XYZ file of C-alpha atoms in Angstrom:
742
model
C 26.644 9.624 4.466
C 26.558 10.933 8.464
C 22.985 12.069 9.678
C 22.922 14.103 13.194
C 21.594 12.113 15.825
C 17.498 12.762 16.248
C 18.532 14.319 19.887
C 21.043 16.449 17.839
C 18.410 17.462 15.341
C 15.781 18.368 17.707
C 17.923 19.868 19.823
C 19.400 22.017 16.685
C 15.757 22.866 16.074
C 15.111 24.550 19.197
C 17.842 26.543 18.991
C 17.335 27.517 15.497
C 14.023 27.561 14.746
C 10.880 30.565 15.901
C 10.916 31.505 19.347
C 6.918 31.483 19.214
C 5.787 28.566 16.484
C 2.359 29.004 15.255
C -0.134 26.752 16.173
C -0.806 23.928 13.345
C -4.804 23.862 12.822
C -6.857 21.852 11.280
C -7.480 24.010 8.372
C -3.382 24.376 7.856
C -3.015 20.574 7.685
C -5.179 20.085 4.419
C -3.888 23.441 2.789
C -1.017 24.314 0.105
C 2.178 23.972 0.403
C 1.923 20.476 2.013
C 3.019 20.724 5.461
C 6.156 17.347 4.377
C 7.776 19.961 2.341
C 8.491 18.866 -1.895
C 8.889 15.232 -1.787
C 9.667 12.930 -4.510
C 6.872 9.812 -5.511
C 6.778 7.319 -8.400
C 10.778 7.515 -8.676
C 12.538 6.085 -12.088
C 15.962 5.812 -12.899
C 16.583 6.190 -17.017
C 17.495 2.993 -18.780
C 20.834 4.827 -19.662
C 21.655 5.801 -15.888
C 21.243 9.352 -16.634
C 18.743 10.803 -15.367
C 16.270 10.553 -12.416
C 13.006 11.200 -13.159
C 10.125 11.365 -10.064
C 5.992 12.817 -9.751
C 6.542 15.810 -7.208
C 3.030 17.995 -6.386
C 2.786 21.643 -7.658
C 3.472 24.310 -4.629
C 0.216 26.071 -5.029
C -1.982 22.775 -5.474
C -0.684 20.010 -3.089
C -2.703 17.347 -5.173
C -1.898 17.952 -8.419
C 1.262 16.139 -9.937
C 3.932 17.414 -12.376
C 6.351 15.240 -14.146
C 10.199 16.092 -13.278
C 13.762 14.771 -13.548
C 17.470 15.416 -11.933
C 20.688 14.735 -14.351
C 22.939 12.298 -12.824
C 25.807 14.059 -13.695
C 24.520 17.406 -11.364
C 22.388 20.698 -11.789
C 19.564 21.721 -9.968
C 15.947 19.428 -10.847
C 13.828 20.578 -13.684
C 10.269 19.840 -14.548
C 9.961 17.781 -17.349
C 6.233 17.998 -18.178
C 3.318 20.608 -16.055
C 0.175 18.603 -16.514
C -1.879 21.708 -16.667
C 0.119 22.390 -20.027
C -1.610 19.262 -20.832
C -4.813 19.009 -19.126
C -7.123 21.322 -17.317
C -7.785 18.814 -14.463
C -11.913 18.979 -15.059
C -12.068 15.934 -16.967
C -14.874 13.940 -15.403
C -13.191 10.088 -15.013
C -14.933 7.033 -15.811
C -15.892 4.447 -13.031
C -13.708 2.460 -14.578
C -10.239 4.146 -13.962
C -11.833 6.080 -10.358
C -11.895 1.945 -8.992
C -8.601 1.460 -10.139
C -7.131 4.703 -8.526
C -9.388 3.987 -5.581
C -7.443 0.440 -5.258
C -4.138 1.995 -5.770
C -4.681 4.868 -3.001
C -4.332 7.310 -5.989
C -5.861 10.328 -4.919
C -3.363 12.811 -7.046
C -4.569 14.684 -9.932
C -2.825 15.389 -12.678
C 0.310 12.774 -13.531
C -0.019 10.304 -11.151
C 1.702 7.290 -13.339
C 4.267 7.365 -16.175
C 7.072 4.633 -17.438
C 10.041 4.265 -19.432
C 10.216 2.052 -22.671
C 14.119 -0.309 -22.044
C 15.615 1.400 -24.496
C 15.297 5.007 -22.447
C 13.965 6.491 -26.045
C 10.521 7.647 -24.472
C 8.858 7.899 -21.379
C 5.077 7.812 -21.369
C 2.317 9.874 -19.507
C -1.325 8.622 -18.862
C -3.103 11.751 -17.686
C -6.531 12.191 -17.032
C -7.407 9.160 -19.297
C -4.996 9.769 -22.710
C -1.825 9.160 -23.373
C 1.286 11.429 -24.066
C 4.449 10.514 -25.187
C 7.687 12.316 -24.523
C 10.717 12.131 -26.691
C 13.672 12.017 -24.534
C 16.127 13.613 -27.646
C 14.178 16.632 -28.144
C 12.075 16.773 -25.355
C 8.654 17.039 -27.769
C 5.545 15.716 -25.668
C 3.034 14.720 -28.252
C -0.572 13.408 -27.916
C -1.617 10.080 -28.718
C -4.967 9.662 -28.280
C -8.086 11.740 -27.844
C -11.198 8.868 -27.135
C -14.049 9.114 -25.239
C -13.097 6.705 -23.199
C -10.525 6.348 -21.090
C -6.613 4.347 -21.998
C -6.050 3.028 -18.758
C -2.606 0.672 -17.342
C -0.501 1.851 -20.165
C 2.689 1.124 -20.992
C 5.356 1.037 -23.477
C 7.045 -1.917 -25.167
C 9.914 -2.953 -23.657
C 11.610 -2.512 -26.457
C 9.848 1.076 -27.735
C 7.789 -0.583 -30.303
C 4.170 0.064 -29.193
C 2.083 1.499 -26.316
C -0.499 -0.321 -25.140
C -3.543 -0.026 -22.300
C -7.086 -1.322 -22.280
C -9.941 0.535 -23.043
C -13.437 -0.213 -22.429
C -12.532 -3.678 -21.290
C -10.101 -4.541 -24.259
C -6.530 -4.770 -25.052
C -4.947 -2.583 -27.672
C -1.648 -1.601 -28.749
C -0.225 1.228 -31.008
C 2.761 1.573 -33.396
C 4.839 4.251 -31.480
C 6.638 5.702 -34.964
C 3.009 5.567 -36.121
C 0.169 4.261 -37.675
C -3.013 3.295 -36.333
C -3.668 1.487 -32.611
C -5.207 -2.340 -33.117
C -7.118 -4.212 -31.039
C -5.967 -6.820 -29.803
C -9.445 -8.184 -28.194
C -12.482 -7.456 -29.075
C -15.332 -9.127 -26.818
C -15.311 -7.243 -23.918
C -18.463 -5.985 -22.561
C -20.947 -6.303 -19.679
C -19.485 -9.068 -17.480
C -16.342 -9.906 -20.034
C -13.056 -7.905 -20.150
C -9.648 -8.730 -21.603
C -6.048 -7.462 -20.674
C -7.375 -6.145 -16.832
C -7.040 -6.860 -13.111
C -10.086 -7.628 -11.390
C -11.295 -6.163 -8.096
C -9.693 -8.838 -5.993
C -6.522 -8.704 -7.885
C -6.408 -5.180 -7.462
C -7.211 -4.467 -3.870
C -5.945 -7.647 -2.349
C -3.709 -9.049 -4.366
C -1.418 -6.270 -5.259
C -1.658 -7.005 -9.172
C -2.558 -3.856 -10.969
C -2.410 -5.228 -14.565
C -3.947 -7.771 -16.680
C -1.285 -8.164 -19.534
C 2.440 -8.590 -19.487
C 4.981 -7.862 -22.999
C 7.733 -10.891 -23.621
C 11.249 -8.797 -23.659
C 10.902 -8.702 -27.172
C 8.000 -7.959 -27.457
C 6.771 -10.485 -29.328
C 4.223 -11.844 -27.365
C 2.423 -10.466 -24.999
C 0.516 -12.314 -22.346
C -3.146 -11.135 -20.671
C -5.813 -11.721 -18.399
C -9.695 -12.803 -19.873
C -11.898 -12.176 -17.269
C -15.761 -13.581 -16.648
C -17.641 -11.671 -13.377
C -20.781 -13.158 -14.843
C -20.796 -15.508 -11.662
C -20.271 -12.461 -9.351
C -22.768 -11.173 -7.283
C -24.163 -8.195 -8.462
C -24.382 -5.678 -5.371
C -26.405 -2.812 -5.425
C -24.366 0.130 -4.549
C -25.884 3.523 -3.869
C -23.180 6.026 -4.728
C -24.855 8.574 -2.830
C -23.234 12.585 -3.516
C -23.814 16.068 -3.014
C -26.305 16.366 -6.178
C -28.110 13.315 -5.622
C -28.167 9.132 -5.884
C -26.893 7.479 -8.634
C -27.347 3.286 -7.891
C -24.220 1.255 -9.024
C -24.623 -2.236 -10.062
C -20.665 -3.453 -8.436
C -19.819 -6.919 -9.006
C -18.842 -7.499 -5.388
C -17.341 -10.885 -4.424
C -18.117 -11.177 -1.008
C -16.848 -13.883 1.624
C -17.779 -17.436 0.375
C -19.459 -16.072 -2.968
C -17.983 -16.587 -6.077
C -14.792 -14.974 -7.606
C -14.686 -14.035 -11.665
C -12.717 -16.690 -13.392
C -9.600 -15.628 -15.130
C -8.176 -16.920 -17.779
C -4.936 -16.394 -19.558
C -3.646 -16.767 -23.346
C -0.711 -15.255 -24.966
C -0.792 -13.609 -28.671
C 2.218 -13.957 -30.857
C 2.345 -10.368 -32.574
C 3.911 -11.663 -35.304
C 0.926 -13.913 -36.631
C -1.910 -12.779 -34.633
C -2.617 -15.803 -32.822
C -3.415 -16.412 -29.896
C -2.957 -20.270 -27.384
C -4.291 -20.332 -24.242
C -2.064 -21.516 -21.115
C -3.767 -24.282 -18.880
C -4.728 -23.194 -15.039
C -5.900 -26.760 -14.741
C -9.596 -27.554 -14.559
C -9.994 -25.608 -11.264
C -11.290 -22.459 -12.483
C -11.596 -21.230 -8.583
C -8.171 -20.141 -8.429
C -6.336 -16.931 -8.220
C -3.600 -15.867 -10.777
C -1.999 -13.890 -8.514
C 1.311 -13.090 -10.745
C 2.429 -13.584 -14.297
C 6.288 -12.720 -15.193
C 8.697 -13.526 -18.295
C 11.896 -15.251 -17.700
C 14.806 -13.275 -19.094
C 14.965 -14.839 -22.777
C 11.376 -14.423 -23.013
C 11.050 -18.251 -23.737
C 8.785 -19.287 -20.397
C 5.893 -17.316 -18.686
C 5.542 -17.642 -15.124
C 2.691 -18.282 -13.814
C 1.959 -18.202 -9.770
C -1.294 -19.737 -8.902
C -3.081 -19.320 -5.846
C -5.227 -21.583 -4.597
C -8.996 -20.085 -3.445
C -7.964 -21.410 0.607
C -4.899 -19.459 -0.272
C -2.814 -21.901 1.729
C -1.400 -23.214 -2.168
C 1.107 -21.124 -4.289
C 2.454 -23.076 -7.719
C 4.862 -21.483 -9.276
C 3.947 -22.791 -12.990
C 6.714 -22.448 -16.120
C 4.624 -22.007 -19.404
C 5.556 -22.585 -23.145
C 4.320 -19.452 -24.235
C 4.011 -21.787 -27.692
C 2.311 -24.647 -26.306
C 0.356 -23.294 -23.163
C 1.606 -26.326 -21.783
C 3.112 -25.330 -18.134
C 4.493 -27.293 -15.385
C 4.746 -26.768 -11.903
C 8.376 -25.648 -10.538
C 7.914 -25.211 -7.403
C 4.364 -25.186 -4.221
C 4.768 -23.275 -1.378
C 2.145 -24.427 1.474
C 1.237 -23.007 4.763
C -1.426 -24.625 7.109
C -2.720 -20.905 8.016
C -2.305 -18.742 4.863
C 0.123 -17.537 2.183
C 0.501 -13.849 1.596
C 1.569 -13.492 -2.240
C 5.131 -11.435 -2.839
C 6.621 -9.181 -5.630
C 10.174 -11.055 -4.548
C 10.268 -13.347 -7.624
C 13.028 -12.207 -9.798
C 13.997 -14.805 -13.235
C 17.470 -14.263 -13.925
C 19.424 -13.984 -17.014
C 21.115 -17.633 -15.909
C 17.979 -19.265 -15.745
C 17.261 -19.689 -12.049
C 15.362 -17.282 -10.317
C 14.717 -15.433 -5.982
C 11.957 -16.683 -4.114
C 10.922 -15.383 -1.005
C 9.254 -18.060 1.626
C 8.264 -17.726 4.964
C 9.239 -21.572 5.659
C 11.783 -20.998 8.401
C 9.525 -18.565 9.955
C 10.811 -15.255 8.556
C 10.264 -14.004 5.185
C 13.825 -14.843 3.563
C 15.122 -14.562 -0.092
C 16.032 -18.539 -1.680
C 17.392 -19.228 -4.552
C 16.267 -21.956 -7.336
C 17.565 -23.866 -10.714
C 15.407 -23.258 -13.583
C 13.324 -26.908 -13.151
C 12.797 -25.375 -9.216
C 15.071 -27.494 -7.195
C 16.364 -24.768 -4.390
C 20.677 -24.339 -5.158
C 20.505 -22.054 -1.475
C 18.803 -20.281 1.036
C 20.199 -16.437 0.721
C 18.815 -14.432 3.544
C 18.833 -15.893 7.251
C 18.194 -14.698 10.774
C 15.593 -14.011 13.066
C 14.601 -11.044 11.323
C 12.254 -10.641 7.920
C 13.079 -9.809 4.730
C 10.681 -6.555 3.469
C 11.349 -7.074 -0.164
C 13.538 -7.273 -3.005
C 13.833 -3.819 -4.235
C 16.793 -4.765 -7.306
C 19.192 -7.074 -8.614
C 22.617 -6.158 -9.703
C 23.516 -9.705 -12.361
C 26.917 -8.502 -13.221
C 27.617 -7.963 -9.398
C 25.404 -11.036 -8.850
C 23.767 -9.498 -5.799
C 20.160 -8.673 -4.608
C 19.459 -5.448 -2.944
C 16.651 -6.190 0.060
C 14.583 -3.493 2.415
C 15.039 -5.193 5.706
C 14.660 -4.664 9.349
C 17.415 -6.694 11.024
C 18.177 -4.673 14.405
C 14.785 -3.478 15.175
C 11.202 -3.958 13.446
C 10.845 -0.084 13.404
C 13.783 0.433 11.393
C 14.195 -0.292 7.873
C 16.965 -0.552 5.690
C 18.485 -1.076 2.786
C 20.936 -4.018 2.278
C 22.901 -6.265 -0.440
C 23.976 -9.891 -0.404
C 25.505 -11.983 -2.896
C 23.106 -14.828 -4.019
C 25.915 -16.774 -5.560
C 28.230 -17.255 -3.015
C 28.188 -18.979 0.669
C 24.742 -18.102 2.509
C 24.633 -15.549 4.842
C 24.938 -18.384 7.974
C 28.159 -18.639 6.640
C 29.497 -15.738 5.557
C 28.097 -13.115 7.535
C 25.467 -10.677 7.406
C 24.217 -8.854 4.763
C 26.513 -5.945 4.136
C 24.035 -2.712 4.839
C 23.717 0.124 1.937
C 22.276 2.727 4.311
C 22.675 3.833 7.662
C 20.417 3.026 11.136
C 17.892 5.773 12.433
C 14.644 5.256 10.786
C 13.135 4.119 7.463
C 14.365 3.754 3.701
C 12.814 2.263 0.545
C 15.050 2.298 -2.689
C 13.821 2.221 -6.223
C 17.019 0.164 -8.109
C 18.432 0.322 -11.147
C 19.715 -2.666 -13.246
C 23.712 -1.483 -12.603
C 22.533 -1.416 -8.271
C 22.507 2.484 -8.234
C 19.442 2.986 -6.192
C 17.080 6.198 -5.956
C 17.134 5.835 -2.123
C 14.015 7.786 -0.043
C 14.170 8.354 3.920
C 12.521 9.870 6.485
C 12.681 9.678 10.660
C 10.516 11.839 13.426
C 12.726 14.812 12.970
C 13.507 14.204 8.933
C 10.427 15.093 6.257
C 11.281 12.256 3.315
C 14.220 12.766 1.439
C 15.127 11.565 -1.818
C 18.699 10.852 -3.080
C 20.754 9.222 -5.832
C 23.528 6.813 -4.504
C 25.988 4.436 -5.802
C 26.007 1.170 -5.740
C 28.132 0.725 -2.469
C 25.676 3.057 -0.735
C 27.716 6.868 -1.291
C 24.999 9.815 -1.862
C 25.459 10.959 -5.744
C 23.214 13.638 -5.479
C 20.126 15.014 -4.214
C 16.738 14.505 -5.947
C 14.601 15.938 -3.338
C 16.708 16.625 -0.160
C 13.835 18.303 1.565
C 15.781 20.064 4.334
C 13.620 21.103 7.113
C 14.625 24.498 7.360
C 13.578 28.261 7.046
C 11.657 28.561 4.035
C 10.341 24.672 4.419
C 6.333 24.540 4.713
C 6.649 23.040 8.157
C 9.303 25.562 9.353
C 6.770 27.818 11.168
C 5.923 24.529 13.419
C 8.917 23.140 13.944
C 10.276 23.975 17.515
C 7.233 22.121 17.958
C 8.415 18.705 16.431
C 9.006 16.326 19.402
C 10.204 12.877 18.821
C 7.970 9.947 19.909
C 8.860 7.734 22.486
C 9.138 4.187 21.778
C 9.208 1.083 24.170
C 7.682 -2.386 23.936
C 4.625 -4.815 26.297
C 4.668 -7.945 25.998
C 0.984 -9.984 24.474
C -0.013 -13.077 27.072
C 2.018 -15.445 24.407
C 5.632 -13.523 25.507
C 5.502 -11.808 21.416
C 7.208 -8.040 21.832
C 4.559 -5.405 20.685
C 6.389 -2.320 19.602
C 4.324 0.799 20.743
C 4.708 4.977 20.124
C 3.428 7.828 22.399
C 3.325 10.961 21.278
C 3.373 13.700 23.679
C 3.023 17.933 23.464
C 5.415 19.864 22.919
C 4.572 21.687 26.302
C 4.349 18.340 28.035
C 4.118 18.637 31.955
C 4.590 14.785 33.951
C 3.025 17.117 36.231
C -0.147 17.204 34.665
C -2.471 14.622 33.456
C -3.331 13.939 29.876
C -6.357 12.502 28.150
C -4.949 9.853 25.290
C -5.976 8.603 21.656
C -4.839 5.545 20.639
C -4.505 5.778 17.242
C -5.411 1.563 15.845
C -4.995 0.177 12.283
C -4.878 -3.580 13.557
C -4.748 -5.598 10.502
C -2.625 -7.444 7.782
C 0.149 -5.816 6.179
C 0.078 -2.315 8.134
C 2.839 -1.426 10.452
C 1.856 1.299 12.489
C 4.657 1.637 15.002
C 8.041 3.123 12.429
C 10.857 5.615 12.901
C 9.413 8.049 10.165
C 8.044 11.324 9.364
C 4.739 11.732 11.590
C 1.433 12.528 10.339
C 0.596 15.993 10.727
C -2.983 15.646 11.271
C -1.602 13.641 14.656
C 0.245 16.529 15.637
C -2.885 18.742 15.530
C -3.976 16.484 18.803
C -1.003 17.141 20.801
C -1.543 20.585 20.255
C -5.521 20.450 21.761
C -3.703 18.848 24.734
C -3.747 14.772 23.813
C -1.224 12.263 24.143
C -1.334 10.219 20.903
C -0.748 6.362 21.128
C 0.163 3.940 18.820
C 0.895 -0.205 19.387
C 1.242 -2.663 16.705
C -0.051 -5.818 17.651
C -0.295 -9.145 17.021
C -1.225 -9.676 12.947
C 0.632 -6.505 11.652
C 3.566 -6.823 9.112
C 6.928 -6.695 9.775
C 7.745 -9.884 12.040
C 7.779 -13.618 12.506
C 5.047 -15.917 10.269
C 3.802 -16.683 13.465
C 3.311 -13.308 14.393
C 1.104 -12.707 11.525
C -1.053 -15.707 11.999
C -2.076 -15.244 15.448
C -4.950 -13.946 14.213
C -5.970 -17.356 11.760
C -9.495 -17.564 12.178
C -9.879 -14.816 14.956
C -9.978 -11.682 13.760
C -11.130 -9.459 16.400
C -10.035 -11.462 19.275
C -6.129 -11.621 20.005
C -5.308 -8.191 18.113
C -7.916 -6.483 20.331
C -6.113 -8.206 23.586
C -3.225 -6.749 22.523
C -4.309 -3.052 22.109
C -6.036 -3.494 25.872
C -2.674 -4.308 27.410
C -1.706 -0.896 25.102
C -4.629 0.963 27.444
C -3.768 -0.827 30.476
C -0.095 0.300 30.129
C -1.182 4.027 29.127
C -3.536 3.765 32.627
C -0.538 2.601 34.954
C 1.704 6.104 33.602
C 1.359 8.735 36.281
C 0.293 11.607 33.672
C -2.393 10.137 31.714
C -6.191 10.615 33.292
C -7.102 7.214 33.170
C -11.164 7.651 32.780
C -10.388 9.467 29.868
C -9.116 7.438 26.768
C -10.195 7.671 23.068
C -9.528 5.135 20.109
C -9.616 5.599 16.326
C -9.244 4.552 13.669
C -10.551 3.965 9.887
C -10.916 0.682 7.564
C -9.316 -1.970 10.134
C -9.286 0.294 12.161
C -12.956 1.185 12.473
C -13.510 -2.500 13.470
C -10.903 -2.600 15.808
C -11.966 0.754 17.509
C -15.685 -1.216 17.379
C -14.340 -4.282 19.067
C -12.576 -2.050 21.612
C -15.277 -0.178 22.738
C -17.302 -3.758 23.434
C -14.336 -5.435 25.057
C -15.279 -6.499 28.143
C -14.900 -3.804 30.952
C -13.556 -1.525 28.204
C -11.418 0.963 29.497
C -12.174 3.192 26.381
C -14.417 6.331 26.989
C -14.958 6.818 23.539
C -14.131 6.019 19.943
C -14.787 7.255 16.509
C -15.180 4.157 13.878
C -15.050 5.111 10.218
C -15.643 2.946 7.662
C -15.783 -0.130 9.475
C -16.652 -3.469 8.149
C -18.852 -4.778 10.912
C -19.545 -8.143 9.544
C -16.501 -9.926 7.482
C -19.615 -11.801 5.703
C -19.853 -8.816 3.595
C -15.979 -8.055 2.640
C -14.626 -9.093 -0.002
C -13.519 -13.341 -0.518
C -9.670 -12.851 -0.492
C -9.034 -10.884 2.364
C -11.599 -12.228 4.492
C -11.352 -15.965 3.412
C -7.262 -15.645 3.622
C -7.436 -14.972 7.644
C -10.961 -16.101 8.336
C -11.873 -19.276 5.719
C -15.391 -19.569 3.991
C -18.350 -18.015 6.576
C -19.910 -21.553 5.860
C -16.383 -22.912 7.548
C -16.489 -20.901 10.501
C -19.673 -19.787 11.980
C -18.203 -19.289 15.514
C -15.583 -16.340 13.705
C -17.941 -15.152 11.903
C -20.620 -14.547 14.915
C -17.088 -13.651 17.317
C -16.507 -10.871 15.466
C -19.778 -9.432 14.263
C -20.662 -5.933 15.651
C -23.667 -6.276 16.157
C -23.278 -9.340 18.386
C -21.284 -7.279 20.938
C -23.390 -4.029 20.940
C -24.886 -4.539 24.978
C -21.670 -3.783 26.058
C -21.284 -0.190 24.130
C -21.533 2.844 26.332
C -24.367 4.823 25.446
C -22.942 8.222 23.641
C -19.372 6.954 23.276
C -18.990 5.867 19.451
C -18.830 8.075 16.375
C -19.580 6.435 13.315
C -18.565 7.427 10.122
C -18.425 6.444 6.479
C -17.909 7.656 2.851
C -21.506 7.297 0.926
C -19.830 6.031 -1.569
C -17.907 3.841 -0.784
C -16.858 0.369 -3.092
C -14.469 -0.958 -0.879
C -16.200 -1.500 2.549
C -19.928 -1.166 1.300
C -21.811 1.598 2.929
C -23.872 -1.625 3.875
C -21.550 -2.329 6.759
C -22.572 0.813 8.805
C -26.020 1.118 8.286
C -26.472 -2.170 9.070
C -24.725 -1.036 12.819
C -27.029 2.452 12.728
C -30.251 0.488 12.494
C -29.323 -2.645 15.608
C -27.839 0.903 17.487
C -31.465 2.347 16.327
C -33.460 -0.602 17.233
C -31.662 -1.048 20.363
C -31.935 2.272 21.375
C -28.436 3.045 21.911
C -27.654 6.870 21.422
C -24.269 7.014 19.103
C -23.272 9.687 16.591
C -22.643 9.923 13.189
C -20.700 11.551 10.296
C -21.442 10.088 6.473
C -19.747 11.584 3.724
C -21.665 11.967 0.128
C -19.431 11.249 -2.954
C -16.510 9.649 -0.637
C -15.470 6.283 -1.596
C -12.659 4.876 0.992
C -10.063 7.082 1.188
C -12.225 9.947 2.674
C -9.837 11.139 5.145
C -7.451 11.772 3.053
C -9.410 14.059 0.367
C -8.748 17.412 -0.344
C -12.464 17.947 0.137
C -13.670 16.027 2.902
C -10.424 15.349 4.975
C -10.597 18.310 6.851
C -14.052 17.929 7.864
C -12.690 14.375 8.928
C -10.562 15.495 11.098
C -12.301 18.506 12.623
C -14.997 16.163 13.404
C -12.572 14.327 15.515
C -11.565 16.608 17.055
C -14.832 18.218 18.023
C -15.723 14.429 19.195
C -13.298 13.360 21.742
C -13.012 17.330 23.076
C -16.697 17.106 24.358
C -16.270 13.374 25.480
C -12.665 13.303 26.589
C -11.460 16.714 27.612
C -15.775 18.239 28.742
C -15.364 21.096 26.349
């Protein structure tokens, strides 16, 4: 596939788009249809390889999704299930489902997830707490459940014999061909749950399920979660109609976690076997997988300090296990999704032990067979495995950290260092993700700063078979009226104090005049896992700042993702130090540019970005005149165990580090009137207490500040359909006064 260069595309837009572009207003950002155009989400390939299914927003309601499909053989995509025909969308979700969606960062309604059975006969669709089954053969949709409680984490068993789900803290199965549901557990209540992923697993370990079917569906492994030792943190859920006190079990740094045990149910006999995870209960169950033949349950056990990760192979009939691989790191270990048990008994495993995340193949007993990828670049994740051709398909940023392509490499032949680089399946220039079928075909999604997200089906060799959502930026596209003002970011690198390259992106208004002076806003996140500088389709919200006459600057500091192990671990036990130093390098660079007004620099960020904004405003000789800090962790002892302890250790082990990063200890350096503090008043992630303690301290010191609070909103307020516009306009008004004197 030949894709036009960014320069060529920009030139084409300039020639063919409207002569006078409309102004991109904040109101339009949150109106329908979405400015990003029709994008495919949750893409999956049917087991028989004949169809691609995906979620797509309604044109008239961008936050409501339907299930769509496209036939591989050709023809127009079509809607499989209209969510409006099954649900009005007015049902109030349970607190458990609201929390689960918040953990997964799901803000849409309608159909937000679905799953195929491995035989390709059914598609299971959870919708507003109930379950529906789409029969592929005749297209009929039947309702499986209609209960007061919500059925969550629903799955079709591998051979299509059962539908399984969790309701009211217990695990259930229901035969697909009819019959009553059966409760596999009945003791779930209060602080005891079965088949669920606890708060920490969801929020910090990216494990959203608590049960796993064996390939033959003869067994099912499941969790028993006991939260009785976890602190109850009374959380005021303040909404527009009043306040409710939620007694949330929230494991703060240094405090007890939930105790997680694992069991395997024999579906034929009804007998349970407990897997022996060891005498130390203060661990994390990071991942659970079945071997291809169903004779082994693999469990990744992560130590509380997250410096040791064991891969344990369990016999599901006895519960006895053997540690086949142990990964250690003196700083911390990041858990991945790259473990792949293969049909020949070997398995794939990723590790950062070489200094970069790379892929390895191990025998069943854990013995290393070969390193598969190597080089001074990280493999970002395994996307799929084609066992017929014996290749692994993965995403990586080999040429530059700010682009991502899809590659394949043999896992049986000589490692890369001897037989050349992996084969690129997609072209350079932007950012690719993929959903891979067992035969190596994949649904690939691409975007770059001038190309909205596009999704197509590709053959195993990377040749495009058909579009799923071309989403071409042309007349009729929602963004077309503003296309002539679409500007490409300027990318570059700066150097950190230790010599590491720091990538940045600088966005300028379409009518940029280098002879003028512009105020600049640094949009920051800065925390682990995130990468802010990528060649992707840019946030429409950020473009409203360009329309308002600002420059927008983003920089990936040490500690952020998609770089070396050394780069990621630079902030170990010292959050709020090196990453702040790097952002100041970026700010000082901005001050050297002749078209930047050095006295009018702002900063803004949410969550870790809110924390960073506070730290940047209170840095020695801070160059920032104003900053908007959204939902900031103001004292890491108030945040959860797995995240905080991974990077900071327990509070009693790192008192100086916790004190250095406590924003209250830095308020004497805050310029009066320079802070805008924002927070959702129902935040169950960064608890509202983080901001109230900051408010109280500022008031005690009589330091003027501004505040915007959002009743009923959780942690994801900026993306909220109801409050997102207010968040954006509040930012613009604040910076308009502070940086432009409006």
